[in-house]
Coordinates of C-alpha atoms in Angstrom, one line a residue:
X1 CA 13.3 -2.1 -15.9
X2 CA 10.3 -2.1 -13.4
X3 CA 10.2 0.7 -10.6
X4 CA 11.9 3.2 -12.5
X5 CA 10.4 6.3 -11.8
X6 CA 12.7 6.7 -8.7
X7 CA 16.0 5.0 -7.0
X8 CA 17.1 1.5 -7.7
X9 CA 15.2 1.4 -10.7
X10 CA 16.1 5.1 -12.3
X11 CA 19.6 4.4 -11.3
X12 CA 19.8 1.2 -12.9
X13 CA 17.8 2.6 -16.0
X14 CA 20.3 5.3 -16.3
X15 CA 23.5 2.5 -15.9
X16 CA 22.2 0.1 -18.7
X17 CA 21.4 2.5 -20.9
X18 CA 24.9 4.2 -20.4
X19 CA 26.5 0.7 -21.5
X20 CA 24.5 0.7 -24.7
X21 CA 21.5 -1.3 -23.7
X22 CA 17.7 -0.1 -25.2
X23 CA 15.9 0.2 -22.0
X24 CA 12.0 0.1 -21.3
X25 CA 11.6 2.2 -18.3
X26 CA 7.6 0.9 -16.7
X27 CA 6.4 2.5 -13.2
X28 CA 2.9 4.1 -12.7
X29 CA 4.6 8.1 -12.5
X30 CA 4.5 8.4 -16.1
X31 CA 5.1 11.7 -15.7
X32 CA 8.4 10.8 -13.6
X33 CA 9.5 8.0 -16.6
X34 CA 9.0 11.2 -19.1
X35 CA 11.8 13.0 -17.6
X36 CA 14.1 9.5 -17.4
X37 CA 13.6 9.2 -21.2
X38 CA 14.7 12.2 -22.0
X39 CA 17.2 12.3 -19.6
X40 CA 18.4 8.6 -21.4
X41 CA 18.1 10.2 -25.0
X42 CA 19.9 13.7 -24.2
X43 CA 23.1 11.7 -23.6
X44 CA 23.0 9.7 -26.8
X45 CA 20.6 6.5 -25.5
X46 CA 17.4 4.6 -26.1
X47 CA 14.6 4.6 -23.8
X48 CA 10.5 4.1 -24.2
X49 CA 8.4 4.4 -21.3
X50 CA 5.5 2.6 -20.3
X51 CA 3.3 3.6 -17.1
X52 CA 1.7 0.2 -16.1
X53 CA 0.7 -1.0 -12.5
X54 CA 2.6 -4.4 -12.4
X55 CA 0.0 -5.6 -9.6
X56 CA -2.4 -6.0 -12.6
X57 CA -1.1 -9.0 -14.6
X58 CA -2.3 -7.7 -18.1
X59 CA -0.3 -4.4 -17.7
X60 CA 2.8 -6.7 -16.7
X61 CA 2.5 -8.5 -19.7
X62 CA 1.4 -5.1 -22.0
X63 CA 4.6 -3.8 -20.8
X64 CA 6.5 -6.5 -22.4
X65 CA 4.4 -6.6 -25.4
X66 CA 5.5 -3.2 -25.7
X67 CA 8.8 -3.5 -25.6
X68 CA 9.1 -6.4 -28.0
X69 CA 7.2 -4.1 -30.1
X70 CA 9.8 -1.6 -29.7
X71 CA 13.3 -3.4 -29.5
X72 CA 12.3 -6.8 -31.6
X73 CA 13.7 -9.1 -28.4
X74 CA 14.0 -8.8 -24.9
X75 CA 17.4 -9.4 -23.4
X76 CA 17.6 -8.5 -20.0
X77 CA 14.8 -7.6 -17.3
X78 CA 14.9 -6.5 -14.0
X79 CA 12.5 -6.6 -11.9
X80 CA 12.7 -4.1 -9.2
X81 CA 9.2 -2.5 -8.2
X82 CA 8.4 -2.6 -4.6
X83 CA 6.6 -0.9 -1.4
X84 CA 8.0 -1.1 2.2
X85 CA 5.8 -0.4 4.7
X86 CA 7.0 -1.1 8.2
X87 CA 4.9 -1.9 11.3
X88 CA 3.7 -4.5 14.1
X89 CA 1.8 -7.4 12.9
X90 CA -0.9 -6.9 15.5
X91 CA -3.5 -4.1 14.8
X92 CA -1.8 -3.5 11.3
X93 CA -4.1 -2.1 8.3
X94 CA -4.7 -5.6 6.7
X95 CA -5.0 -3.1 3.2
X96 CA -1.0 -2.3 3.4
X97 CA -0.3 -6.0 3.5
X98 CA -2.2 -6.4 0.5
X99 CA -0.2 -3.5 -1.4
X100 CA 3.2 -5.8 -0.6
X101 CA 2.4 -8.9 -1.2
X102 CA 0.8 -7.5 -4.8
X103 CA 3.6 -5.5 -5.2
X104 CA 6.5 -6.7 -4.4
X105 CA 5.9 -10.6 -4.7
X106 CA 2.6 -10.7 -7.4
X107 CA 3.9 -7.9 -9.8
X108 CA 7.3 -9.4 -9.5
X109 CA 6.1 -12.9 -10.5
X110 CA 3.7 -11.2 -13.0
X111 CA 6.7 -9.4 -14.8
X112 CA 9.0 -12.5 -14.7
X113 CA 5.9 -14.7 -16.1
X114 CA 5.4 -12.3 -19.1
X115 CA 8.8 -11.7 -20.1
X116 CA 9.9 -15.4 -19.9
X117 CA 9.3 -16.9 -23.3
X118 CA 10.6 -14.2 -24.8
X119 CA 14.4 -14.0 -22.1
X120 CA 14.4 -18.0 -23.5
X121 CA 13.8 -17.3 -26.8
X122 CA 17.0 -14.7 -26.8
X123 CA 18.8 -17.0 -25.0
X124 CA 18.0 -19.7 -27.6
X125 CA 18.8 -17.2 -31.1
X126 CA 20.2 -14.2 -30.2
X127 CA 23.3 -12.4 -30.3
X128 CA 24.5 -12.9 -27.0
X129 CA 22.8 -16.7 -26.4
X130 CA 22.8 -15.7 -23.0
X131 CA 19.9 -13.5 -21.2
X132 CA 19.1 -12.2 -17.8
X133 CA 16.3 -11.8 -14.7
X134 CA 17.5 -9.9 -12.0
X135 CA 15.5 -9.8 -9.1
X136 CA 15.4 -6.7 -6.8
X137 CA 14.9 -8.4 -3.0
X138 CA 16.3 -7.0 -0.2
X139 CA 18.3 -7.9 3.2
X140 CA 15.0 -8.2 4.9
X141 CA 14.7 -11.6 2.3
X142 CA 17.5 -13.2 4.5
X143 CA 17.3 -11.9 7.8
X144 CA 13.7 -10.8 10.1
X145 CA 13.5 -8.0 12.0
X146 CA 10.4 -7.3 13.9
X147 CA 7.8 -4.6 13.0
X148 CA 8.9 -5.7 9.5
X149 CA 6.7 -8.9 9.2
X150 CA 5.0 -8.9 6.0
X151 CA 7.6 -6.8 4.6
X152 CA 10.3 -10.2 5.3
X153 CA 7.8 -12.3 4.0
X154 CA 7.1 -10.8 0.6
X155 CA 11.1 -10.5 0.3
X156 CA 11.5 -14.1 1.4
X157 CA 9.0 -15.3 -1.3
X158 CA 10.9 -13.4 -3.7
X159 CA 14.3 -15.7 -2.6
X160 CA 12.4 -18.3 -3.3
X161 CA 10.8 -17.7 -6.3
X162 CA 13.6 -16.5 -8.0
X163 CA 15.9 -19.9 -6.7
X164 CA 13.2 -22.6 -8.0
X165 CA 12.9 -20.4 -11.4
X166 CA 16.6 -20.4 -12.1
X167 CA 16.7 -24.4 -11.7
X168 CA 14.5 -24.5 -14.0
X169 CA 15.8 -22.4 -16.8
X170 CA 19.8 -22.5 -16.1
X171 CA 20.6 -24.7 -18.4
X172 CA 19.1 -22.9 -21.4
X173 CA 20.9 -19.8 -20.6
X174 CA 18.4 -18.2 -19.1
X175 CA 20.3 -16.4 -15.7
X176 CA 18.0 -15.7 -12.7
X177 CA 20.0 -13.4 -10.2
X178 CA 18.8 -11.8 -6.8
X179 CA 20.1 -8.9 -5.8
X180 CA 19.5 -8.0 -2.0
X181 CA 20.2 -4.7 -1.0
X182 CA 20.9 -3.4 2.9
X183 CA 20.1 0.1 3.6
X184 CA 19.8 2.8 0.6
X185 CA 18.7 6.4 0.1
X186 CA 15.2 6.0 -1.5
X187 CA 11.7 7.1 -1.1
X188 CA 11.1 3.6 -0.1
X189 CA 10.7 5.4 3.7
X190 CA 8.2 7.8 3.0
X191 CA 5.6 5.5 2.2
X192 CA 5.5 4.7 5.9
X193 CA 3.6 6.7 8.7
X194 CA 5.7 9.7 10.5
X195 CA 6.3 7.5 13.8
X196 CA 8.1 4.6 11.6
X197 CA 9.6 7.1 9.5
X198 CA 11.1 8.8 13.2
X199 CA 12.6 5.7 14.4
X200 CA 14.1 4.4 11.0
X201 CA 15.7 8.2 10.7
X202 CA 17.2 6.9 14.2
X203 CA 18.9 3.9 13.1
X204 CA 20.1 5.1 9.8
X205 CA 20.7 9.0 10.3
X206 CA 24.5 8.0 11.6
X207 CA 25.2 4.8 8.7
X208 CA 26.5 6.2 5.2
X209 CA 23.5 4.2 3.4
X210 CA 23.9 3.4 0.1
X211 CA 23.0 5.1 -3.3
X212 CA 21.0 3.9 -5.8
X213 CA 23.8 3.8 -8.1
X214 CA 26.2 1.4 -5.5
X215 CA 23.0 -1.1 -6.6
X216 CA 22.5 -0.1 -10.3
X217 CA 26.4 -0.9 -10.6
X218 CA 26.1 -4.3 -8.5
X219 CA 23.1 -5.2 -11.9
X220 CA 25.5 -3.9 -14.2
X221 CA 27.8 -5.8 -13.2
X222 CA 25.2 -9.1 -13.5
X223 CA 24.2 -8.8 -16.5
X224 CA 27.2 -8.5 -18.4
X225 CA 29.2 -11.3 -17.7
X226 CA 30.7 -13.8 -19.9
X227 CA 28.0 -16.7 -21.0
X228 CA 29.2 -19.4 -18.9
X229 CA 29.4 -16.6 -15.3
X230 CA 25.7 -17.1 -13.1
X231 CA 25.9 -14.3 -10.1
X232 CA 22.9 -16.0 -8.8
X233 CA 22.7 -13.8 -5.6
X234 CA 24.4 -10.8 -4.6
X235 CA 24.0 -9.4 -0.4
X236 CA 25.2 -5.6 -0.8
X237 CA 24.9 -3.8 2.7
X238 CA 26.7 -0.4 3.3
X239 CA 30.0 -1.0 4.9
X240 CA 28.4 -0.1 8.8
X241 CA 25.3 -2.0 8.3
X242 CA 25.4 -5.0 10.9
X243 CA 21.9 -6.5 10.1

């Protein structure tokens, strides 16, 4: 579970583990996954955390190193780490489109890359002979908004990434899902500068956004269906998002 120190990620952590699953919780706040372990193991669960910055490809892959050194086999990843930061294309600080696309497109590939041979080789021998890659997107993957350019694009990449990866692994019961979330109460907004901070407080002060959990429930949901079920993609907006 990538991005776990907060939101989507700790919500999802918190889900899986509740169903039984051994989780790996990775984010650089190692200090934040800490408190998610114990959190996981107070109620009876499993949990190891591993700080790693998923834009460099050798942590990506020592995370999943770790984990098969943990747990023996790797069942189910889902790749959720990500930055939003909104803004005009012209004049923008070239340095924050770099932090996306590293993010949010590179680390994502990085982490799907690693865990691969491993998701195929559970697939192939293990108990369940089905395994699964869920892919954290978001609406702005389907739909572009200005002020939001590079943000759409390294959610768009995602889409497809994630759509030429599952045709090539479907049929050995590998599952590649993308999940695409609308609107949700994160911290994903704070990265972003007061003035873009102002105006999305505008448009979103008067929706009932959704909770981190509404999307940790939408992966639960994912990953445990029966062998032959593919959710391939899943759009979940709160109910008075139009875009």
């Amino acid at each position: 579970m990538t991005g776990a120190s907060s939101g989507i990620g700790e919500g999802t952590a918190l889900a899986l583990a509740a169903l039984g699953a051994r989780v790996t919780v990775v984010a650089r706040r190692e200090d934040r996954l800490d408190g998610l372990v114990e959190q996981i193991e107070k109620t009876g669960g499993h949990a190891l955390a591993v700080g790693a910055d998923l834009t460099d490809e050798a942590q990506a892959q020592a995370a999943v190193t770790r984990t098969i050194e943990a747990y023996g086999r790797l069942d189910t990843v889902v790749a959720n780490a990500g930055v939003m930061i909104l803004g005009p294309i012209a004049g923008a600080d070239t340095d924050d489109w770099r932090r996306m696309i590293e993010l949010n497109t590179l680390g994502l590939m990085y982490t799907a890359h690693a865990a691969a041979p491993h998701l195929l080789k559970a697939a192939a021998d293990g108990p369940r002979k089905v395994t699964d890659l869920v892919l954290v997107s978001s609406t702005a993957g389907r739909m572009v908004r200005g002020g939001g350019g590079v943000y759409n694009a390294s959610k768009y990449a995602v889409t497809a990434f994630g759509e030429a990866f599952r045709k090539e692994v479907t049929q050995r019961h590998l599952r590649v899902s993308l999940v695409e979330p609308g609107a949700v109460e994160t911290e994903l907004p704070l990265q972003n500068r007061p003035d873009v901070q102002e105006r999305m407080y505008e448009r979103y002060t008067t929706m009932e956004c959704l909770r981190p959990a509404d999307v940790a429930d939408t992966i639960a949901f994912i990953v445990t269906r029966p062998r032959h079920v593919a959710v391939n993609e899943i759009l979940v907006r709160p109910t008075e998002q139009q875009e």
